[in-house]
Amino acid sequence: GINAEYGRPATAMRVRFAPSPTGSLHLGGFRTALFNVLAARANKGTAVLRIEDTDQSRVVAGAVDRMIQLFDWAGIQFDEGPGLGGQHGPYVQSERLALYQDRSEQLLESGHAYRCFCSTERLAELKRLGKGSGRGGGYDRRCLHLGQSEVQSRIASNQPSVIRLHVPSGETVLNDMVYGQVHWKNSQLDDQVLMKTDGFPTYHLASVVDDHEMQISHVIRGEEWLPSTPKHLILYKAFGWVPPKFVHVPILLDQHRAKLSKRHGAASVESLQETVLPEALANWACMLGWNPKNNSPKEVYSRHELEETFSLDGINQSAPVVDLKKLEWFNTQHLRRLVEEDPSTLVKLVQAQLRKGTGQQDLPKDLQGRALHQG
C-alpha cells in the first residue's frame, strides 16, 4: 500500500529514538536506542535521532554531544538526526516551535483544545484538595467553557495561558505490539497541557506532531510512557492522522527486582565504556527483554548477527533483571572471538587498557597473554 499523504510505501519502517538532553544516557535509554536501530536494520528501514529539549529548565550543556559519541563508540548508527541531515529536520525540538504553535492553533479552532488561564497557585490548590472533576484527579475544566470574547480579552491583557487537550468522552484502546490490547476510560484522563505559557510544547504534543511529520511507522519506547499513550492516540484522532504502531519496552529491574535506579552501577552507560567491548555491551543490552526467534539457545551475537536476527515480536512483557556478572561473561566471550578473528584489534585494546592501568582487572590473563604475544 501507499501512504496517500506522503506517497511512500506504507511498509517502509521508520523508527526514532528521542532522548531528552538532561544528563548522561542511562541503560534503559541505551537499550531503547539499540532496539530502534536494530529494528530499522532488520527491516531495511530508517532510524531517526531526535532531541526532545522542550523542557529547557532541565537541559544539560554537552549532553547531546556525549550521547552521540557514546552511540558512535557502541556502533549504534542513526540515518537521520542532528549532524546527519535528512529530509525531515530540524531534528531538535526547540528549533521546531513554530510548527507546534501552528498545530496547537489548529486544535483550538477544531474544538479539540482550549485555553486555560488558571494560575499555578490555583492548580496547586486543586491538586492539594483533590477536587478534580474525577478526570484522573486532575484539572476541573474551569476554563473549558469560557466564551470566545472572554478568551480574546484575557489574551489582549497579556494574561498568561496554556493550551489544554479537550479529552472526549468514551474510551481509548491501544493495540500494543508487546502488551496487546489496553483499554482506558477517557473519564480517567486529565485534560493534558499541550502548550506551556513559555510557548514551548509539552512532550505529548511535540512527540505526536514530530512522529507524524517525520513519518514514523513504529514508536519503540519505554513502558513508562504507556499511561500517556491514550492522550497521544486522542491527539492523532483530533488531527485526523493515522497513528503509528506502538511498541512499549518493559522497564529494567535491579537484583532486588525494583526499578533500576540511576545510582545503580549499570545505570550510566558511560561508566561501562571503560571496562567492556562495545559489541559485548550491545549484545548484553539486547538480551535484556528480547529473545531470538524459535527461542534459540544462542546468546553470543556479533552486531551484524543482531541486525540480521532482531525482530520486534521477540520483545518480552516481563521486566528483565540487570545482571552485571552476565555482562562480564558476554565481554569475555567477545574478547575470545577477537582472539580468533581479529587479534590486531585486540592488541590495540589491551595496550590501551594497560596504559590506563586497568588491563589486569578487565581482561582475562590468558587472553592478555595471547593478545600481547600476537602483537
Coordinates of C-alpha atoms in Angstrom, one line a residue:
G1 CA 0.0 0.0 0.0
I2 CA 0.9 3.7 -0.4
N3 CA 0.7 6.3 2.3
A4 CA -1.5 8.8 0.4
E5 CA -0.4 11.9 2.3
Y6 CA 3.3 11.2 1.8
G7 CA 3.3 8.9 -1.3
R8 CA 5.7 6.4 0.3
P9 CA 5.3 2.7 0.7
A10 CA 3.3 2.0 3.8
T11 CA 5.6 -0.8 4.7
A12 CA 8.8 1.3 4.9
M13 CA 9.8 1.1 8.6
R14 CA 10.8 4.4 10.1
V15 CA 11.7 4.5 13.8
R16 CA 13.0 7.1 16.2
F17 CA 15.0 7.4 19.4
A18 CA 14.0 10.7 21.0
P19 CA 16.0 11.4 24.2
S20 CA 15.9 14.5 26.4
P21 CA 19.4 16.0 26.9
T22 CA 19.1 16.1 30.7
G23 CA 22.3 14.2 31.7
S24 CA 24.2 11.0 30.9
L25 CA 22.5 8.3 28.9
H26 CA 21.2 5.5 31.2
L27 CA 21.0 1.8 30.4
G28 CA 17.2 1.9 29.7
G29 CA 17.7 4.6 27.1
F30 CA 20.7 2.8 25.5
R31 CA 18.6 -0.4 25.1
T32 CA 15.7 1.6 23.6
A33 CA 18.1 3.2 21.1
L34 CA 19.6 -0.2 20.3
F35 CA 16.1 -1.8 19.7
N36 CA 15.2 1.1 17.4
V37 CA 18.3 0.8 15.3
L38 CA 18.2 -3.0 15.2
A39 CA 14.6 -2.9 14.1
A40 CA 15.4 -0.5 11.3
R41 CA 18.4 -2.6 10.1
A42 CA 16.5 -5.9 10.2
N43 CA 13.6 -4.3 8.2
K44 CA 15.8 -2.3 5.8
G45 CA 14.2 0.8 7.4
T46 CA 15.4 4.2 8.7
A47 CA 16.4 5.1 12.2
V48 CA 16.0 8.8 13.3
L49 CA 17.6 10.5 16.2
R50 CA 15.5 13.4 17.6
I51 CA 16.4 15.6 20.5
E52 CA 13.5 16.4 22.8
D53 CA 14.6 19.6 24.6
T54 CA 11.3 21.3 25.2
D55 CA 11.8 21.3 29.0
Q56 CA 14.5 23.9 28.8
S57 CA 15.0 24.1 32.6
R58 CA 16.4 20.5 32.6
V59 CA 18.7 20.7 29.6
V60 CA 22.4 19.9 30.4
A61 CA 25.0 21.5 28.2
G62 CA 27.1 19.0 26.3
A63 CA 24.7 16.1 26.9
V64 CA 23.8 15.6 23.3
D65 CA 27.5 15.5 22.1
R66 CA 28.4 13.0 24.8
M67 CA 25.4 10.8 23.8
I68 CA 26.3 10.9 20.1
Q69 CA 29.9 10.0 20.9
L70 CA 28.7 7.1 23.0
F71 CA 26.5 5.8 20.1
D72 CA 29.5 6.1 17.8
W73 CA 31.6 4.0 20.2
A74 CA 28.8 1.4 20.6
G75 CA 28.2 1.2 16.8
I76 CA 24.6 2.5 17.1
Q77 CA 24.3 4.4 13.8
F78 CA 21.3 6.6 13.0
D79 CA 20.3 7.5 9.5
E80 CA 18.8 10.9 10.2
G81 CA 19.3 13.4 13.0
P82 CA 21.4 16.3 14.3
G83 CA 24.6 16.5 12.2
L84 CA 23.4 13.7 9.9
G85 CA 20.9 15.6 7.8
G86 CA 17.7 14.1 6.4
Q87 CA 14.5 15.4 4.8
H88 CA 12.5 15.8 8.0
G89 CA 14.6 18.2 10.0
P90 CA 15.3 20.1 12.1
Y91 CA 15.8 17.2 14.5
V92 CA 15.9 19.3 17.6
Q93 CA 12.5 20.2 19.1
S94 CA 13.5 23.7 20.3
E95 CA 14.1 24.5 16.6
R96 CA 10.5 23.4 15.6
L97 CA 8.5 25.7 17.9
A98 CA 6.5 27.4 15.0
L99 CA 5.3 24.0 13.9
Y100 CA 3.9 23.2 17.4
Q101 CA 2.3 26.6 17.7
D102 CA 0.5 26.1 14.3
R103 CA -0.7 22.7 15.3
S104 CA -2.0 23.9 18.7
E105 CA -3.9 26.7 16.9
Q106 CA -5.4 24.0 14.6
L107 CA -6.7 22.1 17.7
L108 CA -8.1 25.3 19.2
E109 CA -10.0 26.0 16.0
S110 CA -11.4 22.5 15.8
G111 CA -12.5 22.4 19.4
H112 CA -10.1 19.6 20.4
A113 CA -8.2 22.0 22.7
Y114 CA -8.9 25.1 24.8
R115 CA -7.0 27.9 26.6
C116 CA -6.6 27.7 30.3
F117 CA -5.8 30.8 32.3
C118 CA -5.7 29.2 35.8
S119 CA -2.7 30.3 37.9
T120 CA -0.1 27.8 39.1
E121 CA -1.4 28.6 42.7
R122 CA -4.9 27.6 41.8
L123 CA -3.7 24.4 40.1
A124 CA -1.6 23.5 43.1
E125 CA -4.5 24.1 45.4
L126 CA -6.7 21.9 43.2
K127 CA -4.2 19.2 43.4
R128 CA -3.9 19.5 47.2
L129 CA -7.6 19.4 47.8
G130 CA -8.1 16.6 45.2
K131 CA -11.1 18.4 43.8
G132 CA -10.5 17.3 40.3
S133 CA -13.7 16.5 38.4
G134 CA -12.8 12.8 38.6
R135 CA -10.7 13.2 35.4
G136 CA -7.8 11.3 36.9
G137 CA -7.9 13.7 39.8
G138 CA -6.6 16.4 37.5
Y139 CA -7.9 19.7 36.1
D140 CA -11.5 20.6 36.8
R141 CA -12.2 22.2 33.4
R142 CA -12.9 25.7 34.8
C143 CA -11.7 27.3 31.6
L144 CA -13.3 24.9 29.2
H145 CA -16.5 27.0 28.8
L146 CA -15.0 30.5 28.6
G147 CA -16.6 32.4 25.8
Q148 CA -14.5 33.5 22.8
S149 CA -14.8 37.2 23.7
E150 CA -13.6 36.5 27.3
V151 CA -10.7 34.5 25.9
Q152 CA -9.7 37.2 23.5
S153 CA -10.0 39.9 26.2
R154 CA -7.7 37.9 28.5
I155 CA -5.1 37.4 25.7
A156 CA -5.2 41.1 24.9
S157 CA -4.4 41.9 28.5
N158 CA -1.4 39.6 28.3
Q159 CA -2.8 37.2 30.9
P160 CA -0.6 34.0 30.8
S161 CA -2.3 30.9 29.5
V162 CA -1.7 27.3 28.5
I163 CA -3.4 25.2 25.9
R164 CA -5.1 22.0 27.1
L165 CA -6.3 18.9 25.3
H166 CA -10.1 18.5 25.5
V167 CA -10.4 14.8 26.2
P168 CA -13.6 13.5 24.7
S169 CA -16.0 11.1 26.4
G170 CA -15.8 7.3 25.7
E171 CA -12.8 5.1 25.9
T172 CA -9.4 4.7 24.1
V173 CA -8.0 1.4 23.0
L174 CA -4.3 0.7 22.2
N175 CA -3.1 -2.4 20.4
D176 CA 0.5 -2.5 21.6
M177 CA 2.9 -4.9 19.9
V178 CA 4.2 -6.1 23.3
Y179 CA 1.3 -5.6 25.8
G180 CA -1.6 -6.4 23.4
Q181 CA -4.9 -4.6 23.8
V182 CA -5.0 -2.0 26.6
H183 CA -8.2 0.0 27.4
W184 CA -8.6 3.3 29.2
K185 CA -11.8 5.1 30.2
N186 CA -11.4 8.7 28.9
S187 CA -13.2 10.0 32.1
Q188 CA -10.0 9.0 34.0
L189 CA -7.7 11.0 31.7
D190 CA -6.6 14.6 32.6
D191 CA -7.0 17.4 30.1
Q192 CA -3.3 17.4 29.4
V193 CA -1.4 20.7 28.9
L194 CA -0.1 20.8 25.3
M195 CA 1.5 24.2 25.1
K196 CA 3.0 25.9 28.1
T197 CA 3.0 29.6 29.0
D198 CA 6.6 30.0 27.6
G199 CA 5.4 29.0 24.1
F200 CA 7.1 25.6 24.3
P201 CA 5.1 22.4 23.8
T202 CA 4.9 19.6 26.3
Y203 CA 6.2 16.1 25.4
H204 CA 2.7 15.0 24.5
L205 CA 2.1 17.5 21.7
A206 CA 5.6 17.7 20.3
S207 CA 6.2 13.9 20.1
V208 CA 2.9 13.3 18.3
V209 CA 3.4 16.1 15.8
D210 CA 7.0 15.1 15.2
D211 CA 6.2 11.4 14.8
H212 CA 3.6 12.3 12.2
E213 CA 5.7 14.9 10.4
M214 CA 8.8 12.6 10.4
Q215 CA 6.6 9.7 9.1
I216 CA 7.5 7.4 12.0
S217 CA 5.8 4.0 11.5
H218 CA 6.7 2.3 14.8
V219 CA 7.2 4.1 18.2
I220 CA 9.5 1.9 20.3
R221 CA 9.8 3.4 23.7
G222 CA 10.0 2.6 27.4
E223 CA 7.0 1.1 29.3
E224 CA 6.8 4.3 31.5
W225 CA 5.1 6.0 28.5
L226 CA 2.3 3.5 28.3
P227 CA -0.1 5.6 30.6
S228 CA 0.4 8.6 28.4
T229 CA -0.4 6.8 25.2
P230 CA -4.2 7.2 25.3
K231 CA -3.7 11.0 25.3
H232 CA -1.4 10.6 22.2
L233 CA -4.0 8.4 20.5
I234 CA -6.7 11.1 21.2
L235 CA -4.3 13.7 19.6
Y236 CA -3.9 11.6 16.5
K237 CA -7.6 11.3 16.2
A238 CA -8.1 15.0 16.8
F239 CA -5.7 15.8 13.9
G240 CA -7.2 13.1 11.7
W241 CA -3.9 11.3 11.4
V242 CA -3.3 7.5 11.4
P243 CA -1.2 6.7 14.5
P244 CA 2.0 4.6 14.2
K245 CA 2.3 1.2 15.8
F246 CA 3.4 1.3 19.4
V247 CA 6.0 -1.0 21.0
H248 CA 6.4 -0.4 24.7
V249 CA 9.5 -2.0 26.1
P250 CA 9.5 -3.3 29.7
I251 CA 11.4 -1.4 32.4
L252 CA 14.7 -2.8 33.7
L253 CA 15.0 -4.2 37.3
D254 CA 17.9 -4.4 39.7
Q255 CA 18.8 -7.5 41.6
H256 CA 16.1 -6.8 44.2
R257 CA 13.5 -6.6 41.4
A258 CA 13.0 -2.9 42.0
K259 CA 13.1 -0.4 39.1
L260 CA 16.7 0.2 38.1
S261 CA 17.9 3.3 39.9
K262 CA 20.1 5.9 38.3
R263 CA 22.5 5.2 41.1
H264 CA 22.9 1.5 40.1
G265 CA 26.4 0.6 38.8
A266 CA 25.0 -0.3 35.4
A267 CA 22.6 2.7 35.1
S268 CA 25.1 5.0 33.4
V269 CA 26.4 3.6 30.1
E270 CA 29.4 6.0 30.1
S271 CA 30.7 4.2 33.3
L272 CA 30.7 0.9 31.4
Q273 CA 32.7 2.1 28.4
E274 CA 36.0 1.8 30.3
T275 CA 35.6 -1.9 31.0
V276 CA 33.7 -3.6 28.2
L277 CA 33.8 -4.0 24.5
P278 CA 31.1 -2.1 22.6
E279 CA 29.9 -5.4 20.9
A280 CA 29.6 -7.1 24.3
L281 CA 27.6 -4.2 25.8
A282 CA 25.2 -4.2 22.8
N283 CA 24.8 -8.0 22.9
W284 CA 24.1 -7.9 26.7
A285 CA 21.7 -5.0 26.4
C286 CA 19.8 -6.6 23.6
M287 CA 19.2 -9.7 25.6
L288 CA 17.6 -7.6 28.4
G289 CA 14.0 -8.3 27.4
W290 CA 14.4 -9.8 23.9
N291 CA 14.6 -13.4 22.7
P292 CA 15.7 -14.7 19.3
K293 CA 13.1 -16.4 17.1
N294 CA 12.3 -20.0 17.9
N295 CA 13.7 -19.5 21.4
S296 CA 17.2 -20.3 20.1
P297 CA 19.7 -21.0 22.9
K298 CA 22.3 -19.0 21.2
E299 CA 23.4 -16.0 23.3
V300 CA 26.5 -14.5 21.8
Y301 CA 25.8 -12.4 18.7
S302 CA 28.0 -10.0 16.7
R303 CA 26.5 -6.7 15.8
H304 CA 25.9 -7.9 12.3
E305 CA 24.1 -11.0 13.6
L306 CA 21.9 -8.9 15.8
E307 CA 20.9 -6.7 12.8
E308 CA 20.1 -9.9 10.9
T309 CA 18.0 -11.6 13.5
F310 CA 16.3 -8.9 15.6
S311 CA 12.5 -8.8 15.4
L312 CA 10.0 -6.7 17.5
D313 CA 7.9 -9.8 18.2
G314 CA 10.8 -11.1 20.3
I315 CA 10.4 -8.4 22.9
N316 CA 9.0 -9.8 26.2
Q317 CA 6.4 -8.4 28.5
S318 CA 8.3 -9.4 31.6
A319 CA 10.8 -6.9 33.0
P320 CA 14.4 -8.2 32.9
V321 CA 16.8 -8.1 35.8
V322 CA 20.1 -6.3 35.1
D323 CA 23.0 -8.7 35.9
L324 CA 26.5 -7.2 35.7
K325 CA 28.1 -10.6 36.1
K326 CA 26.3 -11.6 32.8
L327 CA 27.8 -8.5 31.2
E328 CA 31.3 -9.7 32.3
W329 CA 30.5 -13.1 30.7
F330 CA 29.5 -11.5 27.4
N331 CA 32.6 -9.4 27.5
T332 CA 34.8 -12.5 27.9
Q333 CA 33.0 -14.2 25.0
H334 CA 33.5 -11.3 22.7
L335 CA 37.2 -11.0 23.7
R336 CA 37.6 -14.6 22.8
R337 CA 36.0 -14.0 19.4
L338 CA 38.5 -11.2 18.8
V339 CA 41.4 -13.5 19.6
E340 CA 40.2 -15.9 17.0
E341 CA 39.0 -13.5 14.4
D342 CA 40.7 -10.1 14.8
P343 CA 43.8 -10.2 17.1
S344 CA 45.2 -6.9 15.8
T345 CA 42.2 -5.1 17.2
L346 CA 42.5 -6.9 20.5
V347 CA 46.2 -5.9 20.7
K348 CA 45.2 -2.2 20.5
L349 CA 42.5 -2.7 23.1
V350 CA 44.9 -4.4 25.5
Q351 CA 47.6 -1.8 25.0
A352 CA 45.1 1.0 25.7
Q353 CA 43.8 -0.7 28.8
L354 CA 47.4 -1.3 30.1
R355 CA 48.2 2.3 29.5
K356 CA 45.3 3.2 31.7
G357 CA 46.4 0.7 34.3
T358 CA 43.2 -1.3 34.1
G359 CA 44.3 -4.1 31.8
Q360 CA 44.9 -6.6 34.5
Q361 CA 41.4 -6.4 36.0
D362 CA 39.5 -6.0 32.8
L363 CA 40.9 -8.7 30.6
P364 CA 41.3 -12.4 31.5
K365 CA 45.0 -13.2 31.9
D366 CA 45.0 -15.9 29.3
L367 CA 43.6 -13.6 26.7
Q368 CA 46.0 -10.8 27.7
G369 CA 49.0 -13.1 27.1
R370 CA 47.7 -14.4 23.8
A371 CA 46.9 -11.0 22.5
L372 CA 50.2 -9.4 23.5
H373 CA 52.0 -12.4 22.1
Q374 CA 50.1 -11.8 18.8
G375 CA 51.3 -8.2 18.9

